[in-house]
Amino acid sequence: RVGAAAPVSNIGLTRAWVKRDPTAGGAWQAFFTVKNYGAAPRTAPLTVALGGAVVAARAVSLPAGGETTIPVEIRTRSAGWIEARLTARDAI
């Protein structure tokens, strides 16, 4: 291909952490940082699951080059895997 390269579109999860909510038994706060590496604004669906069951789903909108951290409350007294998934199509 000759000419300027097309702008790369990429959005991703860059950090995740969980901490217990000391004010509510069985409650945890999970935080997920999402970054838009592209040159255009993007909106992507974020889904958070605990043990395979969806506990939160929302659209994350970011400006070009933007980053945000999304808090999610998780209520459980059992151990389990937490999974966060962005289902946007991008260059990767």
mmCIF file of N, CA and C in Angstrom:
data_model
loop_
_atom_site.group_PDB
_atom_site.id
_atom_site.type_symbol
_atom_site.label_atom_id
_atom_site.label_comp_id
_atom_site.label_asym_id
_atom_site.label_seq_id
_atom_site.Cartn_x
_atom_site.Cartn_y
_atom_site.Cartn_z
ATOM 1 N N ARG A 1 0.841 -1.176 0.000
ATOM 2 C CA ARG A 1 0.000 0.000 0.000
ATOM 3 C C ARG A 1 0.887 1.240 0.000
ATOM 4 N N VAL A 2 0.533 2.215 -0.797
ATOM 5 C CA VAL A 2 1.290 3.457 -0.890
ATOM 6 C C VAL A 2 0.513 4.559 -0.187
ATOM 7 N N GLY A 3 1.227 5.435 0.503
ATOM 8 C CA GLY A 3 0.573 6.559 1.173
ATOM 9 C C GLY A 3 0.639 6.418 2.676
ATOM 10 N N ALA A 4 -0.067 7.293 3.338
ATOM 11 C CA ALA A 4 -0.063 7.310 4.803
ATOM 12 C C ALA A 4 -0.775 6.083 5.355
ATOM 13 N N ALA A 5 -0.251 5.587 6.455
ATOM 14 C CA ALA A 5 -0.870 4.433 7.116
ATOM 15 C C ALA A 5 -2.180 4.862 7.771
ATOM 16 N N ALA A 6 -3.126 3.956 7.778
ATOM 17 C CA ALA A 6 -4.404 4.224 8.441
ATOM 18 C C ALA A 6 -4.169 4.321 9.945
ATOM 19 N N PRO A 7 -4.911 5.176 10.643
ATOM 20 C CA PRO A 7 -4.737 5.281 12.089
ATOM 21 C C PRO A 7 -5.084 3.959 12.770
ATOM 22 N N VAL A 8 -4.311 3.629 13.780
ATOM 23 C CA VAL A 8 -4.521 2.384 14.516
ATOM 24 C C VAL A 8 -5.614 2.601 15.555
ATOM 25 N N SER A 9 -6.539 1.666 15.609
ATOM 26 C CA SER A 9 -7.619 1.707 16.582
ATOM 27 C C SER A 9 -7.364 0.611 17.606
ATOM 28 N N ASN A 10 -7.124 1.002 18.861
ATOM 29 C CA ASN A 10 -6.853 0.018 19.894
ATOM 30 C C ASN A 10 -7.348 0.554 21.232
ATOM 31 N N ILE A 11 -8.073 -0.288 21.944
ATOM 32 C CA ILE A 11 -8.568 0.047 23.274
ATOM 33 C C ILE A 11 -8.320 -1.176 24.143
ATOM 34 N N GLY A 12 -7.894 -0.972 25.397
ATOM 35 C CA GLY A 12 -7.583 -2.133 26.217
ATOM 36 C C GLY A 12 -7.670 -1.879 27.706
ATOM 37 N N LEU A 13 -7.748 -2.975 28.451
ATOM 38 C CA LEU A 13 -7.673 -2.944 29.909
ATOM 39 C C LEU A 13 -6.199 -2.853 30.281
ATOM 40 N N THR A 14 -5.839 -1.879 31.096
ATOM 41 C CA THR A 14 -4.439 -1.709 31.462
ATOM 42 C C THR A 14 -4.156 -2.048 32.917
ATOM 43 N N ARG A 15 -5.166 -1.998 33.788
ATOM 44 C CA ARG A 15 -4.980 -2.320 35.202
ATOM 45 C C ARG A 15 -6.283 -2.872 35.774
ATOM 46 N N ALA A 16 -6.111 -3.707 36.797
ATOM 47 C CA ALA A 16 -7.270 -4.219 37.532
ATOM 48 C C ALA A 16 -6.832 -4.504 38.962
ATOM 49 N N TRP A 17 -7.673 -4.140 39.914
ATOM 50 C CA TRP A 17 -7.386 -4.472 41.297
ATOM 51 C C TRP A 17 -8.696 -4.561 42.065
ATOM 52 N N VAL A 18 -8.633 -5.267 43.197
ATOM 53 C CA VAL A 18 -9.823 -5.506 44.019
ATOM 54 C C VAL A 18 -9.454 -5.234 45.469
ATOM 55 N N LYS A 19 -10.379 -4.617 46.204
ATOM 56 C CA LYS A 19 -10.166 -4.434 47.639
ATOM 57 C C LYS A 19 -11.491 -4.633 48.363
ATOM 58 N N ARG A 20 -11.396 -5.107 49.582
ATOM 59 C CA ARG A 20 -12.587 -5.334 50.403
ATOM 60 C C ARG A 20 -13.162 -3.993 50.840
ATOM 61 N N ASP A 21 -14.481 -3.898 50.846
ATOM 62 C CA ASP A 21 -15.160 -2.706 51.352
ATOM 63 C C ASP A 21 -15.314 -2.887 52.861
ATOM 64 N N PRO A 22 -14.583 -2.118 53.674
ATOM 65 C CA PRO A 22 -14.616 -2.331 55.125
ATOM 66 C C PRO A 22 -15.952 -1.964 55.772
ATOM 67 N N THR A 23 -16.810 -1.253 55.061
ATOM 68 C CA THR A 23 -18.081 -0.823 55.641
ATOM 69 C C THR A 23 -19.230 -1.782 55.360
ATOM 70 N N ALA A 24 -19.021 -2.771 54.482
ATOM 71 C CA ALA A 24 -20.113 -3.684 54.114
ATOM 72 C C ALA A 24 -19.580 -5.112 54.042
ATOM 73 N N GLY A 25 -20.099 -5.987 54.890
ATOM 74 C CA GLY A 25 -19.679 -7.380 54.873
ATOM 75 C C GLY A 25 -20.006 -8.048 53.552
ATOM 76 N N GLY A 26 -19.049 -8.767 53.003
ATOM 77 C CA GLY A 26 -19.272 -9.474 51.746
ATOM 78 C C GLY A 26 -19.196 -8.596 50.515
ATOM 79 N N ALA A 27 -18.829 -7.327 50.684
ATOM 80 C CA ALA A 27 -18.739 -6.427 49.526
ATOM 81 C C ALA A 27 -17.276 -6.162 49.188
ATOM 82 N N TRP A 28 -17.011 -6.124 47.910
ATOM 83 C CA TRP A 28 -15.677 -5.832 47.386
ATOM 84 C C TRP A 28 -15.808 -4.732 46.348
ATOM 85 N N GLN A 29 -14.775 -3.931 46.220
ATOM 86 C CA GLN A 29 -14.710 -2.936 45.158
ATOM 87 C C GLN A 29 -13.643 -3.398 44.171
ATOM 88 N N ALA A 30 -14.036 -3.580 42.930
ATOM 89 C CA ALA A 30 -13.093 -3.923 41.860
ATOM 90 C C ALA A 30 -12.942 -2.684 40.988
ATOM 91 N N PHE A 31 -11.739 -2.464 40.499
ATOM 92 C CA PHE A 31 -11.451 -1.297 39.665
ATOM 93 C C PHE A 31 -10.767 -1.761 38.391
ATOM 94 N N PHE A 32 -11.210 -1.230 37.259
ATOM 95 C CA PHE A 32 -10.671 -1.613 35.954
ATOM 96 C C PHE A 32 -10.320 -0.344 35.185
ATOM 97 N N THR A 33 -9.054 -0.219 34.792
ATOM 98 C CA THR A 33 -8.618 0.946 34.020
ATOM 99 C C THR A 33 -8.607 0.582 32.545
ATOM 100 N N VAL A 34 -9.253 1.432 31.753
ATOM 101 C CA VAL A 34 -9.378 1.222 30.307
ATOM 102 C C VAL A 34 -8.714 2.400 29.608
ATOM 103 N N LYS A 35 -7.918 2.112 28.577
ATOM 104 C CA LYS A 35 -7.222 3.162 27.820
ATOM 105 C C LYS A 35 -7.544 3.048 26.341
ATOM 106 N N ASN A 36 -7.784 4.208 25.728
ATOM 107 C CA ASN A 36 -7.987 4.296 24.286
ATOM 108 C C ASN A 36 -6.663 4.763 23.677
ATOM 109 N N TYR A 37 -5.993 3.885 22.954
ATOM 110 C CA TYR A 37 -4.718 4.220 22.325
ATOM 111 C C TYR A 37 -4.909 4.855 20.951
ATOM 112 N N GLY A 38 -6.127 4.939 20.491
ATOM 113 C CA GLY A 38 -6.413 5.446 19.154
ATOM 114 C C GLY A 38 -6.498 6.962 19.082
ATOM 115 N N ALA A 39 -6.599 7.451 17.850
ATOM 116 C CA ALA A 39 -6.673 8.889 17.584
ATOM 117 C C ALA A 39 -8.113 9.375 17.451
ATOM 118 N N ALA A 40 -9.076 8.511 17.717
ATOM 119 C CA ALA A 40 -10.497 8.875 17.628
ATOM 120 C C ALA A 40 -11.208 8.412 18.900
ATOM 121 N N PRO A 41 -12.291 9.086 19.281
ATOM 122 C CA PRO A 41 -13.067 8.640 20.445
ATOM 123 C C PRO A 41 -13.592 7.219 20.229
ATOM 124 N N ARG A 42 -13.743 6.480 21.322
ATOM 125 C CA ARG A 42 -14.246 5.100 21.237
ATOM 126 C C ARG A 42 -15.219 4.828 22.367
ATOM 127 N N THR A 43 -16.164 3.960 22.091
ATOM 128 C CA THR A 43 -17.042 3.405 23.114
ATOM 129 C C THR A 43 -16.943 1.899 22.997
ATOM 130 N N ALA A 44 -16.755 1.236 24.146
ATOM 131 C CA ALA A 44 -16.604 -0.219 24.140
ATOM 132 C C ALA A 44 -17.393 -0.813 25.295
ATOM 133 N N PRO A 45 -18.000 -1.983 25.081
ATOM 134 C CA PRO A 45 -18.707 -2.653 26.166
ATOM 135 C C PRO A 45 -17.723 -3.346 27.107
ATOM 136 N N LEU A 46 -17.886 -3.105 28.407
ATOM 137 C CA LEU A 46 -17.097 -3.758 29.452
ATOM 138 C C LEU A 46 -18.027 -4.685 30.217
ATOM 139 N N THR A 47 -17.629 -5.943 30.361
ATOM 140 C CA THR A 47 -18.396 -6.923 31.121
ATOM 141 C C THR A 47 -17.511 -7.471 32.226
ATOM 142 N N VAL A 48 -18.046 -7.534 33.448
ATOM 143 C CA VAL A 48 -17.320 -8.077 34.594
ATOM 144 C C VAL A 48 -18.112 -9.271 35.112
ATOM 145 N N ALA A 49 -17.410 -10.391 35.305
ATOM 146 C CA ALA A 49 -18.064 -11.610 35.781
ATOM 147 C C ALA A 49 -17.330 -12.144 37.009
ATOM 148 N N LEU A 50 -18.066 -12.809 37.880
ATOM 149 C CA LEU A 50 -17.511 -13.502 39.041
ATOM 150 C C LEU A 50 -17.925 -14.958 38.927
ATOM 151 N N GLY A 51 -16.952 -15.842 38.814
ATOM 152 C CA GLY A 51 -17.256 -17.263 38.679
ATOM 153 C C GLY A 51 -18.103 -17.575 37.466
ATOM 154 N N GLY A 52 -17.959 -16.791 36.401
ATOM 155 C CA GLY A 52 -18.711 -17.017 35.170
ATOM 156 C C GLY A 52 -20.052 -16.308 35.106
ATOM 157 N N ALA A 53 -20.509 -15.731 36.223
ATOM 158 C CA ALA A 53 -21.789 -15.012 36.248
ATOM 159 C C ALA A 53 -21.533 -13.512 36.116
ATOM 160 N N VAL A 54 -22.189 -12.877 35.173
ATOM 161 C CA VAL A 54 -22.001 -11.442 34.945
ATOM 162 C C VAL A 54 -22.530 -10.660 36.148
ATOM 163 N N VAL A 55 -21.674 -9.783 36.703
ATOM 164 C CA VAL A 55 -22.068 -8.938 37.832
ATOM 165 C C VAL A 55 -22.170 -7.466 37.435
ATOM 166 N N ALA A 56 -21.621 -7.102 36.274
ATOM 167 C CA ALA A 56 -21.717 -5.718 35.786
ATOM 168 C C ALA A 56 -21.469 -5.699 34.289
ATOM 169 N N ALA A 57 -22.190 -4.831 33.607
ATOM 170 C CA ALA A 57 -21.984 -4.621 32.170
ATOM 171 C C ALA A 57 -22.316 -3.168 31.879
ATOM 172 N N ARG A 58 -21.404 -2.498 31.205
ATOM 173 C CA ARG A 58 -21.645 -1.094 30.857
ATOM 174 C C ARG A 58 -20.797 -0.678 29.675
ATOM 175 N N ALA A 59 -21.224 0.380 29.027
ATOM 176 C CA ALA A 59 -20.466 0.954 27.917
ATOM 177 C C ALA A 59 -19.470 1.962 28.487
ATOM 178 N N VAL A 60 -18.237 1.878 28.023
ATOM 179 C CA VAL A 60 -17.181 2.798 28.444
ATOM 180 C C VAL A 60 -16.850 3.689 27.255
ATOM 181 N N SER A 61 -17.019 4.999 27.414
ATOM 182 C CA SER A 61 -16.711 5.958 26.346
ATOM 183 C C SER A 61 -15.447 6.719 26.709
ATOM 184 N N LEU A 62 -14.522 6.764 25.756
ATOM 185 C CA LEU A 62 -13.241 7.431 25.979
ATOM 186 C C LEU A 62 -12.906 8.361 24.825
ATOM 187 N N PRO A 63 -12.330 9.527 25.134
ATOM 188 C CA PRO A 63 -11.848 10.389 24.055
ATOM 189 C C PRO A 63 -10.570 9.793 23.462
ATOM 190 N N ALA A 64 -10.123 10.322 22.354
ATOM 191 C CA ALA A 64 -8.864 9.875 21.750
ATOM 192 C C ALA A 64 -7.750 9.992 22.784
ATOM 193 N N GLY A 65 -6.988 8.925 22.966
ATOM 194 C CA GLY A 65 -5.886 8.921 23.921
ATOM 195 C C GLY A 65 -6.314 8.923 25.373
ATOM 196 N N GLY A 66 -7.609 8.804 25.641
ATOM 197 C CA GLY A 66 -8.133 8.908 26.997
ATOM 198 C C GLY A 66 -8.014 7.628 27.806
ATOM 199 N N GLU A 67 -8.118 7.792 29.113
ATOM 200 C CA GLU A 67 -8.041 6.672 30.049
ATOM 201 C C GLU A 67 -9.007 6.948 31.187
ATOM 202 N N THR A 68 -9.658 5.911 31.695
ATOM 203 C CA THR A 68 -10.561 6.064 32.829
ATOM 204 C C THR A 68 -10.532 4.794 33.666
ATOM 205 N N THR A 69 -10.889 4.926 34.940
ATOM 206 C CA THR A 69 -10.990 3.781 35.835
ATOM 207 C C THR A 69 -12.450 3.614 36.225
ATOM 208 N N ILE A 70 -12.951 2.398 36.039
ATOM 209 C CA ILE A 70 -14.353 2.087 36.308
ATOM 210 C C ILE A 70 -14.435 1.268 37.594
ATOM 211 N N PRO A 71 -15.174 1.755 38.614
ATOM 212 C CA PRO A 71 -15.375 0.962 39.823
ATOM 213 C C PRO A 71 -16.584 0.040 39.659
ATOM 214 N N VAL A 72 -16.471 -1.156 40.206
ATOM 215 C CA VAL A 72 -17.571 -2.122 40.166
ATOM 216 C C VAL A 72 -17.693 -2.748 41.553
ATOM 217 N N GLU A 73 -18.888 -2.694 42.129
ATOM 218 C CA GLU A 73 -19.111 -3.348 43.415
ATOM 219 C C GLU A 73 -19.454 -4.814 43.172
ATOM 220 N N ILE A 74 -18.792 -5.688 43.929
ATOM 221 C CA ILE A 74 -19.048 -7.128 43.839
ATOM 222 C C ILE A 74 -19.417 -7.609 45.235
ATOM 223 N N ARG A 75 -20.582 -8.240 45.345
ATOM 224 C CA ARG A 75 -21.028 -8.767 46.640
ATOM 225 C C ARG A 75 -20.945 -10.286 46.617
ATOM 226 N N THR A 76 -20.090 -10.816 47.477
ATOM 227 C CA THR A 76 -19.952 -12.266 47.597
ATOM 228 C C THR A 76 -19.245 -12.599 48.900
ATOM 229 N N ARG A 77 -19.529 -13.754 49.424
ATOM 230 C CA ARG A 77 -18.798 -14.274 50.580
ATOM 231 C C ARG A 77 -17.969 -15.490 50.165
ATOM 232 N N SER A 78 -18.026 -15.828 48.884
ATOM 233 C CA SER A 78 -17.306 -16.986 48.353
ATOM 234 C C SER A 78 -16.120 -16.538 47.514
ATOM 235 N N ALA A 79 -15.118 -17.393 47.447
ATOM 236 C CA ALA A 79 -13.977 -17.129 46.568
ATOM 237 C C ALA A 79 -14.391 -17.404 45.125
ATOM 238 N N GLY A 80 -13.756 -16.742 44.195
ATOM 239 C CA GLY A 80 -14.063 -16.978 42.787
ATOM 240 C C GLY A 80 -13.192 -16.131 41.886
ATOM 241 N N TRP A 81 -13.137 -16.508 40.613
ATOM 242 C CA TRP A 81 -12.381 -15.765 39.612
ATOM 243 C C TRP A 81 -13.185 -14.556 39.165
ATOM 244 N N ILE A 82 -12.502 -13.425 39.068
ATOM 245 C CA ILE A 82 -13.115 -12.219 38.509
ATOM 246 C C ILE A 82 -12.552 -12.043 37.107
ATOM 247 N N GLU A 83 -13.438 -11.853 36.154
ATOM 248 C CA GLU A 83 -13.032 -11.677 34.760
ATOM 249 C C GLU A 83 -13.609 -10.366 34.237
ATOM 250 N N ALA A 84 -12.750 -9.546 33.633
ATOM 251 C CA ALA A 84 -13.196 -8.314 32.974
ATOM 252 C C ALA A 84 -12.897 -8.463 31.495
ATOM 253 N N ARG A 85 -13.861 -8.085 30.675
ATOM 254 C CA ARG A 85 -13.709 -8.271 29.227
ATOM 255 C C ARG A 85 -14.219 -7.049 28.470
ATOM 256 N N LEU A 86 -13.369 -6.535 27.574
ATOM 257 C CA LEU A 86 -13.771 -5.503 26.614
ATOM 258 C C LEU A 86 -14.041 -6.224 25.310
ATOM 259 N N THR A 87 -15.185 -6.002 24.716
ATOM 260 C CA THR A 87 -15.519 -6.739 23.493
ATOM 261 C C THR A 87 -15.560 -5.837 22.269
ATOM 262 N N ALA A 88 -14.705 -4.827 22.250
ATOM 263 C CA ALA A 88 -14.625 -3.932 21.089
ATOM 264 C C ALA A 88 -13.690 -4.523 20.038
ATOM 265 N N ARG A 89 -14.018 -4.293 18.777
ATOM 266 C CA ARG A 89 -13.105 -4.675 17.696
ATOM 267 C C ARG A 89 -12.045 -3.592 17.594
ATOM 268 N N ASP A 90 -10.784 -4.024 17.490
ATOM 269 C CA ASP A 90 -9.708 -3.057 17.316
ATOM 270 C C ASP A 90 -8.585 -3.677 16.496
ATOM 271 N N ALA A 91 -7.454 -3.010 16.441
ATOM 272 C CA ALA A 91 -6.347 -3.441 15.586
ATOM 273 C C ALA A 91 -5.679 -4.716 16.083
ATOM 274 N N ILE A 92 -5.871 -5.057 17.322
ATOM 275 C CA ILE A 92 -5.221 -6.254 17.866
ATOM 276 C C ILE A 92 -6.194 -7.351 17.852
#
